[in-house]
Amino acid sequence: MNRGHKPVLASGGSGGTYFMQDEDGSTSVAIFKPMDEEPMAANNPRGMSLSLTGEGLKKGIRVGEGALREVAAYILDHPVQGPRIHSGINNRGFAGVPATMMAYCYHEAFNYSGSLGVPRRAKIGSLQQFVNSISDCEDMGPANFPVEEVHKITVLDMRFANTDRNGGNILVCKESESLKLVPIDHGYCFPETFEDCTFEWLYWPQARVPYQATTLKYIASLDAEKDIALLHGHGWDIPPKCARVLRVATMLLKKGAAAGLSPFFIGSMMCRDYMNRKSTIERMLEDAEANIWPGSSDVQFLESLSVIMDSYVDEASSYC
């Protein structure tokens, strides 16, 4: 930017997404998403109406918190050997979320919709490594995607209860002669409820293949309590309702995988068949609430849920 290469607003999308250029202005090296330009936020550049309730486009996601979730997705996309000791663009996580961090940035190219004369300040948002890709999963059908690559995305999405996984936010890259999938756009992960969970890959044939040994070992190593503590250590006290969803989603993923369920069966429990029909996981939560006394602790709730979830998983296993 000091050399005159301004951020370039992406042509598509519902929020302010800017391509940040290298020193020559010839190549994009990062993506910056200001918090105040998210969909339904005060300075959204797409003309979207301001949220009157604080809730964003997805149920259980607050406006202006997308950047936090983008960074959290990178932090919790642990490498196979465990959580990162340090961040870095070459420290790839299990699912391959690009390196992401919070950043301050100021430039006149950003959208400022305030009154004239009001000082324009640096914006805070998520800054993510730019990934060169040959396509995305919306433009390229899933037939040639390696099973293990699809499975990595499924693990990520179910852990985080992703409410916006579509083909357009999975990049397709080529390494040597093989295809690699890179998940992006995680501003709608970690919701307060499971109501809007959406997984594009449910309809792909790879999702019906059970997890292999390496993936099962990774899933078994996951620990929601350590994840919540890790986010706290990085400065985000994840809201209690979101933390509960993370705990529940991790529990279902671990139990389902250990029982031999495919991503399709586990993911189907988390997603609604119809808008007005609650998902299996939502029904489990209602059953667990009904089985404990009002005012019971989260620990008691999770213990009740664990027993109920076992019965649902056992029933699903009988159909496999």
PDB file of C-alpha atoms in Angstrom:
ATOM      1  CA  MET A   1       0.000   0.000   0.000  1.00  0.00           C
ATOM      2  CA  ASN A   2       2.914   2.361   0.677  1.00  0.00           C
ATOM      3  CA  ARG A   3       3.823   1.963  -2.985  1.00  0.00           C
ATOM      4  CA  GLY A   4       0.358   3.020  -4.099  1.00  0.00           C
ATOM      5  CA  HIS A   5      -1.207  -0.394  -4.604  1.00  0.00           C
ATOM      6  CA  LYS A   6      -4.620  -0.071  -3.005  1.00  0.00           C
ATOM      7  CA  PRO A   7      -6.787  -2.908  -1.659  1.00  0.00           C
ATOM      8  CA  VAL A   8      -9.159  -4.241  -4.327  1.00  0.00           C
ATOM      9  CA  LEU A   9     -12.763  -4.936  -3.345  1.00  0.00           C
ATOM     10  CA  ALA A  10     -13.882  -8.386  -4.504  1.00  0.00           C
ATOM     11  CA  SER A  11     -16.530  -8.277  -7.219  1.00  0.00           C
ATOM     12  CA  GLY A  12     -18.747 -10.822  -5.481  1.00  0.00           C
ATOM     13  CA  GLY A  13     -19.825 -11.669  -1.978  1.00  0.00           C
ATOM     14  CA  SER A  14     -22.072  -9.979   0.567  1.00  0.00           C
ATOM     15  CA  GLY A  15     -19.420  -8.240   2.658  1.00  0.00           C
ATOM     16  CA  GLY A  16     -16.296  -6.160   2.303  1.00  0.00           C
ATOM     17  CA  THR A  17     -13.598  -8.539   1.096  1.00  0.00           C
ATOM     18  CA  TYR A  18     -10.383  -6.939  -0.163  1.00  0.00           C
ATOM     19  CA  PHE A  19      -7.499  -8.409  -2.130  1.00  0.00           C
ATOM     20  CA  MET A  20      -4.227  -7.075  -0.705  1.00  0.00           C
ATOM     21  CA  GLN A  21      -1.433  -6.716  -3.258  1.00  0.00           C
ATOM     22  CA  ASP A  22       2.295  -7.452  -3.105  1.00  0.00           C
ATOM     23  CA  GLU A  23       4.902  -4.684  -3.369  1.00  0.00           C
ATOM     24  CA  ASP A  24       4.716  -4.742  -7.168  1.00  0.00           C
ATOM     25  CA  GLY A  25       0.927  -4.669  -7.263  1.00  0.00           C
ATOM     26  CA  SER A  26       0.919  -7.660  -9.567  1.00  0.00           C
ATOM     27  CA  THR A  27      -0.151 -10.446  -7.211  1.00  0.00           C
ATOM     28  CA  SER A  28      -2.643 -10.807  -4.375  1.00  0.00           C
ATOM     29  CA  VAL A  29      -0.967 -12.024  -1.198  1.00  0.00           C
ATOM     30  CA  ALA A  30      -3.741 -11.730   1.395  1.00  0.00           C
ATOM     31  CA  ILE A  31      -7.458 -11.208   1.930  1.00  0.00           C
ATOM     32  CA  PHE A  32      -8.641  -8.543   4.396  1.00  0.00           C
ATOM     33  CA  LYS A  33     -12.191  -8.552   5.779  1.00  0.00           C
ATOM     34  CA  PRO A  34     -12.998  -5.532   7.992  1.00  0.00           C
ATOM     35  CA  MET A  35     -15.406  -6.287  10.837  1.00  0.00           C
ATOM     36  CA  ASP A  36     -17.486  -3.168  10.163  1.00  0.00           C
ATOM     37  CA  GLU A  37     -18.013  -4.155   6.509  1.00  0.00           C
ATOM     38  CA  GLU A  38     -19.471  -7.586   7.171  1.00  0.00           C
ATOM     39  CA  PRO A  39     -22.995  -8.321   5.884  1.00  0.00           C
ATOM     40  CA  MET A  40     -25.544  -6.129   7.732  1.00  0.00           C
ATOM     41  CA  ALA A  41     -22.768  -4.163   9.495  1.00  0.00           C
ATOM     42  CA  ALA A  42     -22.564  -0.349   9.589  1.00  0.00           C
ATOM     43  CA  ASN A  43     -20.111   0.084   6.705  1.00  0.00           C
ATOM     44  CA  ASN A  44     -21.146  -2.813   4.477  1.00  0.00           C
ATOM     45  CA  PRO A  45     -20.195  -1.818   0.908  1.00  0.00           C
ATOM     46  CA  ARG A  46     -22.938  -3.848  -0.792  1.00  0.00           C
ATOM     47  CA  GLY A  47     -25.862  -1.713   0.368  1.00  0.00           C
ATOM     48  CA  MET A  48     -27.244  -4.353   2.741  1.00  0.00           C
ATOM     49  CA  SER A  49     -29.667  -3.205   5.431  1.00  0.00           C
ATOM     50  CA  LEU A  50     -28.257  -2.726   8.921  1.00  0.00           C
ATOM     51  CA  SER A  51     -29.191  -5.494  11.361  1.00  0.00           C
ATOM     52  CA  LEU A  52     -31.707  -4.224  13.915  1.00  0.00           C
ATOM     53  CA  THR A  53     -31.265  -7.163  16.293  1.00  0.00           C
ATOM     54  CA  GLY A  54     -27.524  -7.731  16.065  1.00  0.00           C
ATOM     55  CA  GLU A  55     -28.021 -11.111  14.391  1.00  0.00           C
ATOM     56  CA  GLY A  56     -26.443 -11.628  10.990  1.00  0.00           C
ATOM     57  CA  LEU A  57     -27.442 -13.600   7.917  1.00  0.00           C
ATOM     58  CA  LYS A  58     -27.224 -16.902   9.806  1.00  0.00           C
ATOM     59  CA  LYS A  59     -29.006 -17.911  12.997  1.00  0.00           C
ATOM     60  CA  GLY A  60     -26.803 -17.633  16.057  1.00  0.00           C
ATOM     61  CA  ILE A  61     -24.097 -15.501  14.421  1.00  0.00           C
ATOM     62  CA  ARG A  62     -23.717 -11.891  15.560  1.00  0.00           C
ATOM     63  CA  VAL A  63     -22.922  -9.128  13.072  1.00  0.00           C
ATOM     64  CA  GLY A  64     -19.315  -7.967  13.264  1.00  0.00           C
ATOM     65  CA  GLU A  65     -17.924 -11.197  14.725  1.00  0.00           C
ATOM     66  CA  GLY A  66     -17.065 -12.914  11.446  1.00  0.00           C
ATOM     67  CA  ALA A  67     -13.405 -11.931  11.635  1.00  0.00           C
ATOM     68  CA  LEU A  68     -13.066 -13.550  15.054  1.00  0.00           C
ATOM     69  CA  ARG A  69     -14.503 -16.756  13.658  1.00  0.00           C
ATOM     70  CA  GLU A  70     -12.182 -16.656  10.634  1.00  0.00           C
ATOM     71  CA  VAL A  71      -9.190 -16.545  12.969  1.00  0.00           C
ATOM     72  CA  ALA A  72     -10.653 -19.139  15.346  1.00  0.00           C
ATOM     73  CA  ALA A  73     -11.101 -21.591  12.466  1.00  0.00           C
ATOM     74  CA  TYR A  74      -7.391 -21.313  11.658  1.00  0.00           C
ATOM     75  CA  ILE A  75      -6.328 -21.625  15.291  1.00  0.00           C
ATOM     76  CA  LEU A  76      -8.445 -24.748  15.854  1.00  0.00           C
ATOM     77  CA  ASP A  77      -7.519 -26.414  12.568  1.00  0.00           C
ATOM     78  CA  HIS A  78      -4.798 -28.286  14.400  1.00  0.00           C
ATOM     79  CA  PRO A  79      -2.002 -30.003  12.479  1.00  0.00           C
ATOM     80  CA  VAL A  80      -1.899 -33.790  12.867  1.00  0.00           C
ATOM     81  CA  GLN A  81       0.779 -33.514  15.543  1.00  0.00           C
ATOM     82  CA  GLY A  82      -1.391 -31.247  17.692  1.00  0.00           C
ATOM     83  CA  PRO A  83      -2.109 -27.524  18.258  1.00  0.00           C
ATOM     84  CA  ARG A  84       0.430 -25.115  16.794  1.00  0.00           C
ATOM     85  CA  ILE A  85       3.194 -23.774  18.988  1.00  0.00           C
ATOM     86  CA  HIS A  86       3.452 -20.860  16.578  1.00  0.00           C
ATOM     87  CA  SER A  87       1.548 -19.694  13.518  1.00  0.00           C
ATOM     88  CA  GLY A  88       2.938 -19.591  10.032  1.00  0.00           C
ATOM     89  CA  ILE A  89       1.956 -19.973   6.424  1.00  0.00           C
ATOM     90  CA  ASN A  90       3.868 -23.263   6.212  1.00  0.00           C
ATOM     91  CA  ASN A  91       2.317 -24.720   9.374  1.00  0.00           C
ATOM     92  CA  ARG A  92      -0.627 -26.393   7.653  1.00  0.00           C
ATOM     93  CA  GLY A  93      -3.538 -27.614   9.705  1.00  0.00           C
ATOM     94  CA  PHE A  94      -5.352 -30.894   9.196  1.00  0.00           C
ATOM     95  CA  ALA A  95      -7.972 -29.370   6.879  1.00  0.00           C
ATOM     96  CA  GLY A  96      -5.659 -26.710   5.447  1.00  0.00           C
ATOM     97  CA  VAL A  97      -7.350 -23.485   6.548  1.00  0.00           C
ATOM     98  CA  PRO A  98      -5.027 -20.716   5.269  1.00  0.00           C
ATOM     99  CA  ALA A  99      -3.020 -18.785   7.859  1.00  0.00           C
ATOM    100  CA  THR A 100      -5.286 -16.123   9.372  1.00  0.00           C
ATOM    101  CA  MET A 101      -4.838 -13.401  11.982  1.00  0.00           C
ATOM    102  CA  MET A 102      -6.487 -10.234  13.258  1.00  0.00           C
ATOM    103  CA  ALA A 103      -5.036  -7.033  11.793  1.00  0.00           C
ATOM    104  CA  TYR A 104      -5.481  -3.265  11.797  1.00  0.00           C
ATOM    105  CA  CYS A 105      -5.442  -1.566   8.409  1.00  0.00           C
ATOM    106  CA  TYR A 106      -6.261   1.871   7.024  1.00  0.00           C
ATOM    107  CA  HIS A 107      -6.817   2.865   3.419  1.00  0.00           C
ATOM    108  CA  GLU A 108      -9.132   5.253   1.605  1.00  0.00           C
ATOM    109  CA  ALA A 109     -10.269   2.341  -0.584  1.00  0.00           C
ATOM    110  CA  PHE A 110     -12.197   0.860   2.325  1.00  0.00           C
ATOM    111  CA  ASN A 111     -15.845   1.759   2.777  1.00  0.00           C
ATOM    112  CA  TYR A 112     -16.550   4.582   5.222  1.00  0.00           C
ATOM    113  CA  SER A 113     -20.194   5.577   5.388  1.00  0.00           C
ATOM    114  CA  GLY A 114     -19.985   7.995   8.331  1.00  0.00           C
ATOM    115  CA  SER A 115     -20.724  11.702   8.330  1.00  0.00           C
ATOM    116  CA  LEU A 116     -18.451  14.144   6.545  1.00  0.00           C
ATOM    117  CA  GLY A 117     -15.730  15.507   8.772  1.00  0.00           C
ATOM    118  CA  VAL A 118     -15.625  12.434  11.014  1.00  0.00           C
ATOM    119  CA  PRO A 119     -12.031  11.116  11.161  1.00  0.00           C
ATOM    120  CA  ARG A 120     -11.485   7.886   9.285  1.00  0.00           C
ATOM    121  CA  ARG A 121      -9.689   5.361  11.415  1.00  0.00           C
ATOM    122  CA  ALA A 122      -7.886   2.106  10.830  1.00  0.00           C
ATOM    123  CA  LYS A 123     -10.179  -0.892  10.580  1.00  0.00           C
ATOM    124  CA  ILE A 124      -9.794  -4.164  12.381  1.00  0.00           C
ATOM    125  CA  GLY A 125     -10.545  -7.402  10.601  1.00  0.00           C
ATOM    126  CA  SER A 126      -9.242 -10.794   9.560  1.00  0.00           C
ATOM    127  CA  LEU A 127      -6.179 -11.031   7.338  1.00  0.00           C
ATOM    128  CA  GLN A 128      -5.814 -14.361   5.557  1.00  0.00           C
ATOM    129  CA  GLN A 129      -3.111 -15.752   3.320  1.00  0.00           C
ATOM    130  CA  PHE A 130      -4.181 -15.676  -0.323  1.00  0.00           C
ATOM    131  CA  VAL A 131      -4.314 -19.112  -1.954  1.00  0.00           C
ATOM    132  CA  ASN A 132      -3.711 -19.639  -5.656  1.00  0.00           C
ATOM    133  CA  SER A 133      -6.241 -22.140  -6.947  1.00  0.00           C
ATOM    134  CA  ILE A 134      -7.268 -23.654 -10.247  1.00  0.00           C
ATOM    135  CA  SER A 135     -10.978 -23.588  -9.415  1.00  0.00           C
ATOM    136  CA  ASP A 136     -13.474 -24.025  -6.612  1.00  0.00           C
ATOM    137  CA  CYS A 137     -15.879 -26.849  -5.870  1.00  0.00           C
ATOM    138  CA  GLU A 138     -18.821 -24.914  -7.251  1.00  0.00           C
ATOM    139  CA  ASP A 139     -17.272 -24.823 -10.731  1.00  0.00           C
ATOM    140  CA  MET A 140     -15.636 -28.250 -10.570  1.00  0.00           C
ATOM    141  CA  GLY A 141     -17.739 -31.297  -9.779  1.00  0.00           C
ATOM    142  CA  PRO A 142     -16.654 -33.564  -6.893  1.00  0.00           C
ATOM    143  CA  ALA A 143     -16.048 -36.717  -8.946  1.00  0.00           C
ATOM    144  CA  ASN A 144     -12.248 -36.364  -8.967  1.00  0.00           C
ATOM    145  CA  PHE A 145     -11.752 -35.120  -5.414  1.00  0.00           C
ATOM    146  CA  PRO A 146      -9.649 -37.497  -3.269  1.00  0.00           C
ATOM    147  CA  VAL A 147     -11.685 -39.066  -0.474  1.00  0.00           C
ATOM    148  CA  GLU A 148      -9.191 -38.033   2.192  1.00  0.00           C
ATOM    149  CA  GLU A 149      -9.337 -34.401   1.059  1.00  0.00           C
ATOM    150  CA  VAL A 150     -13.118 -34.334   1.324  1.00  0.00           C
ATOM    151  CA  HIS A 151     -12.962 -36.048   4.724  1.00  0.00           C
ATOM    152  CA  LYS A 152     -10.676 -33.327   6.080  1.00  0.00           C
ATOM    153  CA  ILE A 153     -13.270 -30.702   5.168  1.00  0.00           C
ATOM    154  CA  THR A 154     -16.058 -32.741   6.765  1.00  0.00           C
ATOM    155  CA  VAL A 155     -14.181 -32.977  10.070  1.00  0.00           C
ATOM    156  CA  LEU A 156     -13.605 -29.227  10.131  1.00  0.00           C
ATOM    157  CA  ASP A 157     -17.200 -28.329   9.284  1.00  0.00           C
ATOM    158  CA  MET A 158     -18.806 -30.668  11.786  1.00  0.00           C
ATOM    159  CA  ARG A 159     -16.499 -29.602  14.622  1.00  0.00           C
ATOM    160  CA  PHE A 160     -17.294 -25.955  14.001  1.00  0.00           C
ATOM    161  CA  ALA A 161     -20.997 -26.451  13.119  1.00  0.00           C
ATOM    162  CA  ASN A 162     -20.425 -24.499   9.920  1.00  0.00           C
ATOM    163  CA  THR A 163     -23.566 -22.731   8.717  1.00  0.00           C
ATOM    164  CA  ASP A 164     -22.190 -21.703   5.336  1.00  0.00           C
ATOM    165  CA  ARG A 165     -20.266 -24.516   3.675  1.00  0.00           C
ATOM    166  CA  ASN A 166     -20.931 -24.313  -0.036  1.00  0.00           C
ATOM    167  CA  GLY A 167     -18.941 -25.241  -3.112  1.00  0.00           C
ATOM    168  CA  GLY A 168     -17.787 -21.684  -3.655  1.00  0.00           C
ATOM    169  CA  ASN A 169     -15.799 -21.569  -0.432  1.00  0.00           C
ATOM    170  CA  ILE A 170     -13.747 -24.698  -1.010  1.00  0.00           C
ATOM    171  CA  LEU A 171     -10.824 -23.953  -3.323  1.00  0.00           C
ATOM    172  CA  VAL A 172      -9.353 -26.618  -5.589  1.00  0.00           C
ATOM    173  CA  CYS A 173      -5.559 -26.546  -5.850  1.00  0.00           C
ATOM    174  CA  LYS A 174      -3.118 -28.755  -7.695  1.00  0.00           C
ATOM    175  CA  GLU A 175      -0.004 -30.070  -5.967  1.00  0.00           C
ATOM    176  CA  SER A 176       2.174 -32.231  -8.193  1.00  0.00           C
ATOM    177  CA  GLU A 177      -0.414 -34.439  -9.884  1.00  0.00           C
ATOM    178  CA  SER A 178      -3.000 -34.512  -7.084  1.00  0.00           C
ATOM    179  CA  LEU A 179      -5.879 -32.241  -6.150  1.00  0.00           C
ATOM    180  CA  LYS A 180      -5.964 -30.512  -2.781  1.00  0.00           C
ATOM    181  CA  LEU A 181      -9.020 -28.866  -1.252  1.00  0.00           C
ATOM    182  CA  VAL A 182      -8.611 -25.658   0.756  1.00  0.00           C
ATOM    183  CA  PRO A 183     -11.513 -24.435   2.915  1.00  0.00           C
ATOM    184  CA  ILE A 184     -12.043 -20.668   3.234  1.00  0.00           C
ATOM    185  CA  ASP A 185     -14.731 -18.267   4.520  1.00  0.00           C
ATOM    186  CA  HIS A 186     -15.337 -19.380   8.087  1.00  0.00           C
ATOM    187  CA  GLY A 187     -17.114 -16.296   9.395  1.00  0.00           C
ATOM    188  CA  TYR A 188     -20.281 -18.325   9.927  1.00  0.00           C
ATOM    189  CA  CYS A 189     -18.762 -21.076  12.076  1.00  0.00           C
ATOM    190  CA  PHE A 190     -19.219 -21.440  15.853  1.00  0.00           C
ATOM    191  CA  PRO A 191     -22.923 -20.439  15.942  1.00  0.00           C
ATOM    192  CA  GLU A 192     -25.139 -20.264  19.020  1.00  0.00           C
ATOM    193  CA  THR A 193     -27.478 -22.919  17.600  1.00  0.00           C
ATOM    194  CA  PHE A 194     -27.432 -25.776  15.081  1.00  0.00           C
ATOM    195  CA  GLU A 195     -30.411 -24.394  13.180  1.00  0.00           C
ATOM    196  CA  ASP A 196     -28.586 -23.232  10.032  1.00  0.00           C
ATOM    197  CA  CYS A 197     -25.870 -25.909   9.682  1.00  0.00           C
ATOM    198  CA  THR A 198     -25.201 -26.429   5.971  1.00  0.00           C
ATOM    199  CA  PHE A 199     -22.726 -28.871   4.436  1.00  0.00           C
ATOM    200  CA  GLU A 200     -22.404 -28.955   0.646  1.00  0.00           C
ATOM    201  CA  TRP A 201     -20.350 -32.157   0.796  1.00  0.00           C
ATOM    202  CA  LEU A 202     -23.293 -34.174   2.193  1.00  0.00           C
ATOM    203  CA  TYR A 203     -24.302 -34.725  -1.421  1.00  0.00           C
ATOM    204  CA  TRP A 204     -20.874 -35.921  -2.569  1.00  0.00           C
ATOM    205  CA  PRO A 205     -20.115 -39.649  -2.889  1.00  0.00           C
ATOM    206  CA  GLN A 206     -16.952 -39.313  -0.762  1.00  0.00           C
ATOM    207  CA  ALA A 207     -19.109 -38.409   2.253  1.00  0.00           C
ATOM    208  CA  ARG A 208     -20.603 -41.915   2.262  1.00  0.00           C
ATOM    209  CA  VAL A 209     -17.184 -43.544   2.694  1.00  0.00           C
ATOM    210  CA  PRO A 210     -16.259 -44.248   6.358  1.00  0.00           C
ATOM    211  CA  TYR A 211     -13.261 -42.459   7.814  1.00  0.00           C
ATOM    212  CA  GLN A 212      -9.864 -44.110   7.446  1.00  0.00           C
ATOM    213  CA  ALA A 213      -7.378 -44.797  10.258  1.00  0.00           C
ATOM    214  CA  THR A 214      -5.412 -41.522  10.038  1.00  0.00           C
ATOM    215  CA  THR A 215      -8.555 -39.413  10.180  1.00  0.00           C
ATOM    216  CA  LEU A 216     -10.032 -41.518  12.986  1.00  0.00           C
ATOM    217  CA  LYS A 217      -6.882 -41.007  15.042  1.00  0.00           C
ATOM    218  CA  TYR A 218      -7.077 -37.253  14.491  1.00  0.00           C
ATOM    219  CA  ILE A 219     -10.762 -37.140  15.483  1.00  0.00           C
ATOM    220  CA  ALA A 220     -10.050 -39.169  18.629  1.00  0.00           C
ATOM    221  CA  SER A 221      -7.424 -36.596  19.661  1.00  0.00           C
ATOM    222  CA  LEU A 222      -9.858 -33.653  19.560  1.00  0.00           C
ATOM    223  CA  ASP A 223     -10.764 -32.003  22.872  1.00  0.00           C
ATOM    224  CA  ALA A 224     -13.378 -29.243  22.925  1.00  0.00           C
ATOM    225  CA  GLU A 225     -12.343 -28.015  26.387  1.00  0.00           C
ATOM    226  CA  LYS A 226      -8.763 -27.541  25.250  1.00  0.00           C
ATOM    227  CA  ASP A 227     -10.025 -25.791  22.114  1.00  0.00           C
ATOM    228  CA  ILE A 228     -12.070 -23.332  24.180  1.00  0.00           C
ATOM    229  CA  ALA A 229      -9.062 -22.680  26.420  1.00  0.00           C
ATOM    230  CA  LEU A 230      -6.861 -22.178  23.357  1.00  0.00           C
ATOM    231  CA  LEU A 231      -9.222 -19.558  21.948  1.00  0.00           C
ATOM    232  CA  HIS A 232      -9.212 -17.815  25.337  1.00  0.00           C
ATOM    233  CA  GLY A 233      -5.422 -17.769  25.243  1.00  0.00           C
ATOM    234  CA  HIS A 234      -5.584 -16.046  21.862  1.00  0.00           C
ATOM    235  CA  GLY A 235      -7.936 -13.384  23.184  1.00  0.00           C
ATOM    236  CA  TRP A 236     -11.410 -14.658  22.293  1.00  0.00           C
ATOM    237  CA  ASP A 237     -13.728 -15.695  25.103  1.00  0.00           C
ATOM    238  CA  ILE A 238     -16.137 -17.632  22.944  1.00  0.00           C
ATOM    239  CA  PRO A 239     -19.736 -16.901  24.085  1.00  0.00           C
ATOM    240  CA  PRO A 240     -21.269 -19.625  26.299  1.00  0.00           C
ATOM    241  CA  LYS A 241     -23.915 -20.676  23.749  1.00  0.00           C
ATOM    242  CA  CYS A 242     -21.258 -20.983  21.040  1.00  0.00           C
ATOM    243  CA  ALA A 243     -19.007 -22.923  23.398  1.00  0.00           C
ATOM    244  CA  ARG A 244     -21.842 -25.366  24.090  1.00  0.00           C
ATOM    245  CA  VAL A 245     -22.356 -25.928  20.355  1.00  0.00           C
ATOM    246  CA  LEU A 246     -18.619 -26.577  19.936  1.00  0.00           C
ATOM    247  CA  ARG A 247     -18.689 -29.108  22.784  1.00  0.00           C
ATOM    248  CA  VAL A 248     -21.779 -30.869  21.424  1.00  0.00           C
ATOM    249  CA  ALA A 249     -20.538 -30.925  17.825  1.00  0.00           C
ATOM    250  CA  THR A 250     -17.185 -32.356  18.890  1.00  0.00           C
ATOM    251  CA  MET A 251     -18.927 -34.999  20.995  1.00  0.00           C
ATOM    252  CA  LEU A 252     -21.120 -36.109  18.094  1.00  0.00           C
ATOM    253  CA  LEU A 253     -18.206 -36.218  15.664  1.00  0.00           C
ATOM    254  CA  LYS A 254     -16.107 -38.332  18.044  1.00  0.00           C
ATOM    255  CA  LYS A 255     -18.900 -40.741  18.927  1.00  0.00           C
ATOM    256  CA  GLY A 256     -20.073 -41.112  15.341  1.00  0.00           C
ATOM    257  CA  ALA A 257     -16.608 -41.682  13.924  1.00  0.00           C
ATOM    258  CA  ALA A 258     -15.738 -44.205  16.651  1.00  0.00           C
ATOM    259  CA  ALA A 259     -18.932 -46.106  15.801  1.00  0.00           C
ATOM    260  CA  GLY A 260     -17.911 -46.353  12.157  1.00  0.00           C
ATOM    261  CA  LEU A 261     -20.429 -43.830  10.821  1.00  0.00           C
ATOM    262  CA  SER A 262     -19.557 -42.058   7.591  1.00  0.00           C
ATOM    263  CA  PRO A 263     -19.443 -38.252   7.350  1.00  0.00           C
ATOM    264  CA  PHE A 264     -22.816 -38.441   5.600  1.00  0.00           C
ATOM    265  CA  PHE A 265     -24.529 -40.089   8.559  1.00  0.00           C
ATOM    266  CA  ILE A 266     -22.924 -37.816  11.150  1.00  0.00           C
ATOM    267  CA  GLY A 267     -23.439 -34.654   9.110  1.00  0.00           C
ATOM    268  CA  SER A 268     -27.062 -35.540   8.421  1.00  0.00           C
ATOM    269  CA  MET A 269     -27.704 -35.551  12.168  1.00  0.00           C
ATOM    270  CA  MET A 270     -26.528 -31.934  12.317  1.00  0.00           C
ATOM    271  CA  CYS A 271     -28.468 -30.545   9.350  1.00  0.00           C
ATOM    272  CA  ARG A 272     -32.184 -29.998   8.918  1.00  0.00           C
ATOM    273  CA  ASP A 273     -34.002 -31.880   6.148  1.00  0.00           C
ATOM    274  CA  TYR A 274     -36.537 -29.067   5.975  1.00  0.00           C
ATOM    275  CA  MET A 275     -36.398 -25.520   7.281  1.00  0.00           C
ATOM    276  CA  ASN A 276     -39.143 -26.054   9.853  1.00  0.00           C
ATOM    277  CA  ARG A 277     -38.153 -29.584  10.907  1.00  0.00           C
ATOM    278  CA  LYS A 278     -35.550 -29.774  13.651  1.00  0.00           C
ATOM    279  CA  SER A 279     -32.407 -31.786  13.037  1.00  0.00           C
ATOM    280  CA  THR A 280     -31.499 -34.901  14.980  1.00  0.00           C
ATOM    281  CA  ILE A 281     -28.924 -33.031  17.060  1.00  0.00           C
ATOM    282  CA  GLU A 282     -31.511 -30.389  17.955  1.00  0.00           C
ATOM    283  CA  ARG A 283     -33.875 -33.119  19.139  1.00  0.00           C
ATOM    284  CA  MET A 284     -31.069 -34.661  21.191  1.00  0.00           C
ATOM    285  CA  LEU A 285     -30.502 -31.307  22.896  1.00  0.00           C
ATOM    286  CA  GLU A 286     -34.199 -31.014  23.734  1.00  0.00           C
ATOM    287  CA  ASP A 287     -34.210 -34.536  25.193  1.00  0.00           C
ATOM    288  CA  ALA A 288     -31.137 -33.785  27.288  1.00  0.00           C
ATOM    289  CA  GLU A 289     -32.667 -30.572  28.645  1.00  0.00           C
ATOM    290  CA  ALA A 290     -35.842 -32.446  29.560  1.00  0.00           C
ATOM    291  CA  ASN A 291     -33.856 -35.065  31.492  1.00  0.00           C
ATOM    292  CA  ILE A 292     -32.138 -32.673  33.917  1.00  0.00           C
ATOM    293  CA  TRP A 293     -33.355 -30.332  36.624  1.00  0.00           C
ATOM    294  CA  PRO A 294     -33.681 -26.620  35.831  1.00  0.00           C
ATOM    295  CA  GLY A 295     -30.486 -24.821  36.802  1.00  0.00           C
ATOM    296  CA  SER A 296     -28.314 -27.898  36.301  1.00  0.00           C
ATOM    297  CA  SER A 297     -24.698 -27.319  35.325  1.00  0.00           C
ATOM    298  CA  ASP A 298     -23.267 -27.670  31.827  1.00  0.00           C
ATOM    299  CA  VAL A 299     -21.414 -30.756  33.033  1.00  0.00           C
ATOM    300  CA  GLN A 300     -24.704 -32.410  34.045  1.00  0.00           C
ATOM    301  CA  PHE A 301     -26.269 -31.388  30.755  1.00  0.00           C
ATOM    302  CA  LEU A 302     -23.422 -32.900  28.738  1.00  0.00           C
ATOM    303  CA  GLU A 303     -23.574 -36.106  30.772  1.00  0.00           C
ATOM    304  CA  SER A 304     -27.289 -36.408  30.004  1.00  0.00           C
ATOM    305  CA  LEU A 305     -26.663 -35.616  26.349  1.00  0.00           C
ATOM    306  CA  SER A 306     -23.876 -38.191  26.093  1.00  0.00           C
ATOM    307  CA  VAL A 307     -26.220 -41.026  27.109  1.00  0.00           C
ATOM    308  CA  ILE A 308     -28.917 -39.871  24.701  1.00  0.00           C
ATOM    309  CA  MET A 309     -26.425 -39.403  21.874  1.00  0.00           C
ATOM    310  CA  ASP A 310     -25.135 -42.945  22.340  1.00  0.00           C
ATOM    311  CA  SER A 311     -28.603 -44.318  21.627  1.00  0.00           C
ATOM    312  CA  TYR A 312     -28.962 -42.235  18.467  1.00  0.00           C
ATOM    313  CA  VAL A 313     -25.494 -43.247  17.250  1.00  0.00           C
ATOM    314  CA  ASP A 314     -26.173 -46.917  18.003  1.00  0.00           C
ATOM    315  CA  GLU A 315     -29.401 -46.735  16.014  1.00  0.00           C
ATOM    316  CA  ALA A 316     -27.637 -45.064  13.062  1.00  0.00           C
ATOM    317  CA  SER A 317     -24.906 -47.739  13.197  1.00  0.00           C
ATOM    318  CA  SER A 318     -27.493 -50.449  12.714  1.00  0.00           C
ATOM    319  CA  TYR A 319     -28.271 -49.031   9.260  1.00  0.00           C
ATOM    320  CA  CYS A 320     -24.652 -48.984   8.108  1.00  0.00           C
TER     321      CYS A 320
END
